[in-house]
PDB file of C-alpha atoms in Angstrom:
ATOM      1  CA  UNK A   1      23.654  12.759  21.140  1.00 66.00           C
ATOM      2  CA  UNK A   2      20.881  14.258  20.570  1.00 82.00           C
ATOM      3  CA  UNK A   3      17.942  11.511  20.583  1.00 94.00           C
ATOM      4  CA  UNK A   4      15.059  11.335  17.125  1.00 97.00           C
ATOM      5  CA  UNK A   5      12.930  14.638  17.827  1.00 97.00           C
ATOM      6  CA  UNK A   6       9.577  14.650  16.049  1.00 98.00           C
ATOM      7  CA  UNK A   7       6.644  17.204  16.626  1.00 97.00           C
ATOM      8  CA  UNK A   8       4.272  18.307  17.665  1.00 98.00           C
ATOM      9  CA  UNK A   9       4.098  16.253  20.017  1.00 97.00           C
ATOM     10  CA  UNK A  10      -0.654  16.126  20.217  1.00 97.00           C
ATOM     11  CA  UNK A  11      -2.139  17.371  17.322  1.00 98.00           C
ATOM     12  CA  UNK A  12      -6.419  17.558  17.739  1.00 98.00           C
ATOM     13  CA  UNK A  13      -8.027  17.680  13.922  1.00 98.00           C
ATOM     14  CA  UNK A  14     -12.058  17.332  12.959  1.00 98.00           C
ATOM     15  CA  UNK A  15     -11.958  14.784   9.233  1.00 97.00           C
ATOM     16  CA  UNK A  16     -11.564  15.117   6.472  1.00 97.00           C
ATOM     17  CA  UNK A  17      -8.555  18.793   7.302  1.00 98.00           C
ATOM     18  CA  UNK A  18      -5.119  18.190   6.586  1.00 98.00           C
ATOM     19  CA  UNK A  19      -2.737  17.262   9.029  1.00 98.00           C
ATOM     20  CA  UNK A  20       0.928  17.402   8.552  1.00 98.00           C
ATOM     21  CA  UNK A  21       4.041  15.791  10.965  1.00 98.00           C
ATOM     22  CA  UNK A  22       8.082  16.622  11.202  1.00 98.00           C
ATOM     23  CA  UNK A  23      11.062  14.371  11.963  1.00 98.00           C
ATOM     24  CA  UNK A  24      14.843  15.769  12.596  1.00 97.00           C
ATOM     25  CA  UNK A  25      16.428  11.081  12.705  1.00 96.00           C
ATOM     26  CA  UNK A  26      19.458  11.181  14.959  1.00 94.00           C
ATOM     27  CA  UNK A  27      22.793  12.240  13.270  1.00 92.00           C
ATOM     28  CA  UNK A  28      24.283  10.844  10.281  1.00 88.00           C
ATOM     29  CA  UNK A  29      21.869   7.719  10.251  1.00 91.00           C
ATOM     30  CA  UNK A  30      20.264   7.319   6.864  1.00 90.00           C
ATOM     31  CA  UNK A  31      17.605   4.948   7.275  1.00 92.00           C
ATOM     32  CA  UNK A  32      14.151   6.971   8.601  1.00 95.00           C
ATOM     33  CA  UNK A  33      10.951   4.498   9.487  1.00 96.00           C
ATOM     34  CA  UNK A  34       7.758   6.507  10.393  1.00 98.00           C
ATOM     35  CA  UNK A  35       5.196   3.656  11.814  1.00 98.00           C
ATOM     36  CA  UNK A  36       1.861   3.519  13.111  1.00 98.00           C
ATOM     37  CA  UNK A  37       1.007   2.610  16.232  1.00 98.00           C
ATOM     38  CA  UNK A  38      -2.775   2.379  17.202  1.00 97.00           C
ATOM     39  CA  UNK A  39      -4.116   2.385  20.658  1.00 94.00           C
ATOM     40  CA  UNK A  40      -3.357  -1.866  21.793  1.00 92.00           C
ATOM     41  CA  UNK A  41      -1.388  -2.702  18.914  1.00 94.00           C
ATOM     42  CA  UNK A  42       1.876  -2.953  18.331  1.00 96.00           C
ATOM     43  CA  UNK A  43       4.056  -0.088  15.805  1.00 97.00           C
ATOM     44  CA  UNK A  44       3.409  -0.672  11.952  1.00 96.00           C
ATOM     45  CA  UNK A  45       5.622   0.673   9.086  1.00 95.00           C
ATOM     46  CA  UNK A  46       3.882   2.972   7.229  1.00 97.00           C
ATOM     47  CA  UNK A  47       7.409   3.887   5.318  1.00 96.00           C
ATOM     48  CA  UNK A  48      11.164   3.292   4.602  1.00 94.00           C
ATOM     49  CA  UNK A  49      13.685   5.826   3.777  1.00 94.00           C
ATOM     50  CA  UNK A  50      17.526   5.481   2.608  1.00 91.00           C
ATOM     51  CA  UNK A  51      18.544   8.677   2.506  1.00 90.00           C
ATOM     52  CA  UNK A  52      16.156  10.585   0.393  1.00 88.00           C
ATOM     53  CA  UNK A  53      14.682   7.236  -1.303  1.00 92.00           C
ATOM     54  CA  UNK A  54      11.744   4.883  -0.805  1.00 94.00           C
ATOM     55  CA  UNK A  55      12.720   1.647   0.471  1.00 91.00           C
ATOM     56  CA  UNK A  56       9.774   0.156   1.745  1.00 92.00           C
ATOM     57  CA  UNK A  57       6.265   2.628   0.713  1.00 95.00           C
ATOM     58  CA  UNK A  58       4.505  -0.916   0.579  1.00 93.00           C
ATOM     59  CA  UNK A  59       1.779  -0.434   3.890  1.00 93.00           C
ATOM     60  CA  UNK A  60       1.661   3.375   2.531  1.00 96.00           C
ATOM     61  CA  UNK A  61      -1.784   4.383   2.354  1.00 96.00           C
ATOM     62  CA  UNK A  62      -1.771   6.218  -1.140  1.00 95.00           C
ATOM     63  CA  UNK A  63      -4.204   7.989  -0.821  1.00 96.00           C
ATOM     64  CA  UNK A  64      -3.900  10.053   1.493  1.00 98.00           C
ATOM     65  CA  UNK A  65      -1.287   9.700   3.037  1.00 98.00           C
ATOM     66  CA  UNK A  66       2.433  10.981   1.693  1.00 98.00           C
ATOM     67  CA  UNK A  67       6.000  11.005   2.953  1.00 98.00           C
ATOM     68  CA  UNK A  68       9.373  12.882   2.079  1.00 96.00           C
ATOM     69  CA  UNK A  69      13.094  13.277   2.688  1.00 95.00           C
ATOM     70  CA  UNK A  70      13.815  15.653  -0.023  1.00 84.00           C
ATOM     71  CA  UNK A  71      17.873  16.213   1.292  1.00 88.00           C
ATOM     72  CA  UNK A  72      18.334  13.061   3.311  1.00 86.00           C
ATOM     73  CA  UNK A  73      17.831  14.394   6.910  1.00 92.00           C
ATOM     74  CA  UNK A  74      14.298  15.269   8.089  1.00 96.00           C
ATOM     75  CA  UNK A  75      11.202  14.098   7.222  1.00 97.00           C
ATOM     76  CA  UNK A  76       7.585  15.057   6.674  1.00 98.00           C
ATOM     77  CA  UNK A  77       4.562  12.996   6.676  1.00 98.00           C
ATOM     78  CA  UNK A  78       1.066  14.228   5.734  1.00 98.00           C
ATOM     79  CA  UNK A  79      -2.297  13.486   5.760  1.00 98.00           C
ATOM     80  CA  UNK A  80      -5.268  14.549   3.525  1.00 97.00           C
ATOM     81  CA  UNK A  81      -7.821  14.011   3.758  1.00 97.00           C
ATOM     82  CA  UNK A  82      -7.795  12.729   7.349  1.00 97.00           C
ATOM     83  CA  UNK A  83     -10.385  10.140   8.241  1.00 97.00           C
ATOM     84  CA  UNK A  84     -11.040   9.008  12.134  1.00 98.00           C
ATOM     85  CA  UNK A  85      -9.497   5.558  11.880  1.00 97.00           C
ATOM     86  CA  UNK A  86      -5.812   7.840  10.860  1.00 98.00           C
ATOM     87  CA  UNK A  87      -5.792   8.120  15.059  1.00 98.00           C
ATOM     88  CA  UNK A  88      -3.234   6.971  15.800  1.00 98.00           C
ATOM     89  CA  UNK A  89       0.640   7.926  17.712  1.00 98.00           C
ATOM     90  CA  UNK A  90       2.580   8.244  14.848  1.00 98.00           C
ATOM     91  CA  UNK A  91       6.343   6.867  15.418  1.00 98.00           C
ATOM     92  CA  UNK A  92       9.670   8.264  13.749  1.00 98.00           C
ATOM     93  CA  UNK A  93      12.887   6.001  13.955  1.00 96.00           C
ATOM     94  CA  UNK A  94      16.533   6.210  12.909  1.00 94.00           C
ATOM     95  CA  UNK A  95      19.623   3.656  12.118  1.00 90.00           C
ATOM     96  CA  UNK A  96      22.839   4.001  11.362  1.00 82.00           C
ATOM     97  CA  UNK A  97      24.524   2.239   7.894  1.00 73.00           C
ATOM     98  CA  UNK A  98      26.554  -0.159   8.525  1.00 65.00           C
ATOM     99  CA  UNK A  99      27.070  -0.893  12.063  1.00 58.00           C
ATOM    100  CA  UNK A 100      26.266  -5.068  12.637  1.00 57.00           C
ATOM    101  CA  UNK A 101      23.152  -4.911  14.815  1.00 58.00           C
ATOM    102  CA  UNK A 102      19.913  -3.365  14.373  1.00 69.00           C
ATOM    103  CA  UNK A 103      18.452  -1.378  16.601  1.00 83.00           C
ATOM    104  CA  UNK A 104      15.583   1.328  15.399  1.00 90.00           C
ATOM    105  CA  UNK A 105      16.141   4.333  17.690  1.00 94.00           C
ATOM    106  CA  UNK A 106      12.489   6.233  18.356  1.00 96.00           C
ATOM    107  CA  UNK A 107      11.499   9.618  19.029  1.00 97.00           C
ATOM    108  CA  UNK A 108       9.221  10.441  21.160  1.00 97.00           C
ATOM    109  CA  UNK A 109       5.530  10.228  19.081  1.00 97.00           C
ATOM    110  CA  UNK A 110       2.716  12.572  17.552  1.00 98.00           C
ATOM    111  CA  UNK A 111      -0.244  11.471  18.982  1.00 98.00           C
ATOM    112  CA  UNK A 112      -2.844  12.171  16.898  1.00 98.00           C
ATOM    113  CA  UNK A 113      -6.796  12.513  17.193  1.00 98.00           C
ATOM    114  CA  UNK A 114      -9.307  12.443  14.548  1.00 98.00           C
ATOM    115  CA  UNK A 115     -13.152  13.840  15.135  1.00 97.00           C
TER     116      UNK A 115
ATOM    117  CA  UNK B   1      -2.505 -15.127  10.078  1.00 79.00           C
ATOM    118  CA  UNK B   2      -0.783 -12.158  11.533  1.00 85.00           C
ATOM    119  CA  UNK B   3       3.274 -12.178  10.921  1.00 91.00           C
ATOM    120  CA  UNK B   4       4.061 -11.969  14.550  1.00 96.00           C
ATOM    121  CA  UNK B   5       1.878 -13.148  17.456  1.00 96.00           C
ATOM    122  CA  UNK B   6       1.588 -12.562  21.391  1.00 96.00           C
ATOM    123  CA  UNK B   7      -0.694 -12.473  23.564  1.00 93.00           C
ATOM    124  CA  UNK B   8      -2.167  -9.373  24.641  1.00 92.00           C
ATOM    125  CA  UNK B   9      -2.089 -10.275  28.356  1.00 91.00           C
ATOM    126  CA  UNK B  10      -2.071  -7.981  30.743  1.00 95.00           C
ATOM    127  CA  UNK B  11      -0.100 -10.639  33.147  1.00 96.00           C
ATOM    128  CA  UNK B  12      -0.489  -9.451  36.093  1.00 97.00           C
ATOM    129  CA  UNK B  13       2.616 -10.328  39.206  1.00 97.00           C
ATOM    130  CA  UNK B  14       3.486 -10.328  42.395  1.00 98.00           C
ATOM    131  CA  UNK B  15       7.509  -7.934  42.665  1.00 98.00           C
ATOM    132  CA  UNK B  16       9.589 -11.224  42.810  1.00 98.00           C
ATOM    133  CA  UNK B  17       7.813 -13.454  40.477  1.00 98.00           C
ATOM    134  CA  UNK B  18       9.162 -14.490  37.771  1.00 98.00           C
ATOM    135  CA  UNK B  19       6.935 -14.592  34.731  1.00 97.00           C
ATOM    136  CA  UNK B  20       7.627 -16.417  30.484  1.00 96.00           C
ATOM    137  CA  UNK B  21       5.802 -14.745  27.388  1.00 94.00           C
ATOM    138  CA  UNK B  22       5.625 -15.515  23.953  1.00 94.00           C
ATOM    139  CA  UNK B  23       5.822 -15.268  20.994  1.00 96.00           C
ATOM    140  CA  UNK B  24       5.264 -16.543  17.178  1.00 97.00           C
ATOM    141  CA  UNK B  25       5.442 -15.594  13.845  1.00 96.00           C
ATOM    142  CA  UNK B  26       5.241 -16.712  10.353  1.00 94.00           C
ATOM    143  CA  UNK B  27       8.175 -16.450   8.139  1.00 89.00           C
ATOM    144  CA  UNK B  28       9.913 -18.817   8.476  1.00 87.00           C
ATOM    145  CA  UNK B  29      12.885 -17.243   6.378  1.00 86.00           C
ATOM    146  CA  UNK B  30      13.439 -14.444   8.931  1.00 87.00           C
ATOM    147  CA  UNK B  31      16.681 -12.930  10.175  1.00 83.00           C
ATOM    148  CA  UNK B  32      16.597 -12.079  13.286  1.00 90.00           C
ATOM    149  CA  UNK B  33      14.314 -11.466  16.317  1.00 93.00           C
ATOM    150  CA  UNK B  34      14.104  -8.718  19.643  1.00 94.00           C
ATOM    151  CA  UNK B  35      12.244  -8.068  21.886  1.00 96.00           C
ATOM    152  CA  UNK B  36      11.501  -4.148  22.239  1.00 96.00           C
ATOM    153  CA  UNK B  37      10.320  -2.855  25.467  1.00 97.00           C
ATOM    154  CA  UNK B  38       7.394   0.082  25.502  1.00 98.00           C
ATOM    155  CA  UNK B  39       6.632   2.313  28.639  1.00 97.00           C
ATOM    156  CA  UNK B  40       2.560   3.924  29.097  1.00 95.00           C
ATOM    157  CA  UNK B  41       3.196   6.760  26.328  1.00 93.00           C
ATOM    158  CA  UNK B  42       6.610   5.941  25.888  1.00 96.00           C
ATOM    159  CA  UNK B  43       8.171   5.588  23.022  1.00 96.00           C
ATOM    160  CA  UNK B  44      10.419   2.195  22.389  1.00 96.00           C
ATOM    161  CA  UNK B  45      12.927   0.550  23.057  1.00 95.00           C
ATOM    162  CA  UNK B  46      15.248  -2.523  22.419  1.00 94.00           C
ATOM    163  CA  UNK B  47      15.733  -4.940  25.439  1.00 96.00           C
ATOM    164  CA  UNK B  48      17.137  -7.211  24.423  1.00 94.00           C
ATOM    165  CA  UNK B  49      18.149  -9.275  20.123  1.00 91.00           C
ATOM    166  CA  UNK B  50      17.561 -13.253  20.680  1.00 93.00           C
ATOM    167  CA  UNK B  51      19.957 -15.601  19.369  1.00 87.00           C
ATOM    168  CA  UNK B  52      19.455 -19.293  18.203  1.00 87.00           C
ATOM    169  CA  UNK B  53      21.963 -20.965  21.239  1.00 88.00           C
ATOM    170  CA  UNK B  54      19.560 -18.325  23.648  1.00 88.00           C
ATOM    171  CA  UNK B  55      20.690 -15.561  25.278  1.00 93.00           C
ATOM    172  CA  UNK B  56      20.586 -14.166  29.005  1.00 95.00           C
ATOM    173  CA  UNK B  57      20.608 -10.404  29.982  1.00 95.00           C
ATOM    174  CA  UNK B  58      20.801  -9.726  33.854  1.00 96.00           C
ATOM    175  CA  UNK B  59      17.344 -11.460  34.937  1.00 98.00           C
ATOM    176  CA  UNK B  60      16.096 -11.485  31.685  1.00 98.00           C
ATOM    177  CA  UNK B  61      16.739 -15.072  29.267  1.00 97.00           C
ATOM    178  CA  UNK B  62      15.691 -14.716  26.299  1.00 97.00           C
ATOM    179  CA  UNK B  63      15.158 -17.461  24.064  1.00 96.00           C
ATOM    180  CA  UNK B  64      14.314 -18.769  20.189  1.00 95.00           C
ATOM    181  CA  UNK B  65      13.014 -21.862  18.844  1.00 94.00           C
ATOM    182  CA  UNK B  66      13.465 -21.558  14.756  1.00 92.00           C
ATOM    183  CA  UNK B  67      11.665 -25.396  13.961  1.00 92.00           C
ATOM    184  CA  UNK B  68       8.776 -23.633  15.893  1.00 93.00           C
ATOM    185  CA  UNK B  69       9.111 -20.103  14.928  1.00 94.00           C
ATOM    186  CA  UNK B  70       8.364 -19.365  18.168  1.00 93.00           C
ATOM    187  CA  UNK B  71      10.412 -16.955  20.562  1.00 96.00           C
ATOM    188  CA  UNK B  72      10.680 -16.666  24.812  1.00 96.00           C
ATOM    189  CA  UNK B  73      10.903 -13.805  26.389  1.00 97.00           C
ATOM    190  CA  UNK B  74      11.684 -14.838  30.763  1.00 98.00           C
ATOM    191  CA  UNK B  75      11.587 -12.356  33.420  1.00 98.00           C
ATOM    192  CA  UNK B  76      13.377 -13.514  36.552  1.00 98.00           C
ATOM    193  CA  UNK B  77      13.069 -11.372  39.778  1.00 98.00           C
ATOM    194  CA  UNK B  78      10.029  -9.476  38.576  1.00 98.00           C
ATOM    195  CA  UNK B  79      10.536  -5.484  40.071  1.00 98.00           C
ATOM    196  CA  UNK B  80       8.354  -2.645  39.750  1.00 98.00           C
ATOM    197  CA  UNK B  81      10.038  -0.609  36.856  1.00 97.00           C
ATOM    198  CA  UNK B  82       9.299  -4.099  34.857  1.00 98.00           C
ATOM    199  CA  UNK B  83       6.035  -2.648  34.453  1.00 98.00           C
ATOM    200  CA  UNK B  84       5.329  -1.913  30.618  1.00 98.00           C
ATOM    201  CA  UNK B  85       4.474  -3.334  27.236  1.00 98.00           C
ATOM    202  CA  UNK B  86       6.885  -6.327  25.419  1.00 98.00           C
ATOM    203  CA  UNK B  87       6.571  -6.090  22.003  1.00 97.00           C
ATOM    204  CA  UNK B  88       7.884  -9.390  19.835  1.00 97.00           C
ATOM    205  CA  UNK B  89       9.892  -7.866  16.730  1.00 95.00           C
ATOM    206  CA  UNK B  90      10.610  -9.756  13.553  1.00 94.00           C
ATOM    207  CA  UNK B  91      13.393  -9.055  11.054  1.00 90.00           C
ATOM    208  CA  UNK B  92      11.863 -10.329   7.927  1.00 82.00           C
ATOM    209  CA  UNK B  93      14.513  -8.617   5.015  1.00 74.00           C
ATOM    210  CA  UNK B  94      17.275  -6.001   5.228  1.00 69.00           C
ATOM    211  CA  UNK B  95      16.310  -3.770   7.745  1.00 72.00           C
ATOM    212  CA  UNK B  96      12.690  -4.029   8.005  1.00 82.00           C
ATOM    213  CA  UNK B  97      10.866  -4.456  11.737  1.00 89.00           C
ATOM    214  CA  UNK B  98       8.033  -6.450  11.934  1.00 93.00           C
ATOM    215  CA  UNK B  99       6.270  -5.840  15.083  1.00 95.00           C
ATOM    216  CA  UNK B 100       4.061  -7.796  16.995  1.00 96.00           C
ATOM    217  CA  UNK B 101       1.013  -6.169  19.288  1.00 96.00           C
ATOM    218  CA  UNK B 102       2.790  -6.404  22.289  1.00 96.00           C
ATOM    219  CA  UNK B 103       2.713  -8.254  25.696  1.00 97.00           C
ATOM    220  CA  UNK B 104       1.583  -6.485  28.878  1.00 97.00           C
ATOM    221  CA  UNK B 105       3.137  -6.711  31.960  1.00 98.00           C
ATOM    222  CA  UNK B 106       1.746  -5.338  34.954  1.00 98.00           C
ATOM    223  CA  UNK B 107       3.895  -5.804  38.149  1.00 98.00           C
ATOM    224  CA  UNK B 108       2.270  -5.219  41.888  1.00 97.00           C
ATOM    225  CA  UNK B 109       3.918  -4.953  45.166  1.00 96.00           C
TER     226      UNK B 109
END
């Protein structure tokens, strides 16, 4: 079974520029998450989708971050404009529907450096 | 107060040692508990769930104390390959996980 795919793996941009990240979850996983992991910290949930609907975006800085999952499969996360403090790894995770367990499957992440 | 608190370490132990990590959580309504493992520059992966009665998986033992809002992970007979960051994770509402900052373990020969 293919895992969660993310691209790009690395991105370096200057502050005030825009950037977009892409995620393709495991086939059939209805729930998709975007996390931000700053160096030395645990992952912090930015947004959670159930199919193409947003379940939780309470920690998404909506003045600069946006995310969509239009067809309920792959998803994009955008930052516009980027700030220095956005330097982090952006992790996408997915979870199957209807399971009793609670494992989230993470992609390899996109490492963003804002200079 | 953070929702999930862990000692960031690092814990430096020799091979064969026993090491324990602790974690506290603030939300008494938390429903489920987990330990995830994250290798350097890799994604987190589920290590084990934590049950009220305590549970064991090989060299790993997890325990939960709901009264004290405290979770622990014990690793026996440490291996070099156990070197990683161990993330304490709490499910506070349906499908939402809150991660601690992680505890870094370094096992040396």
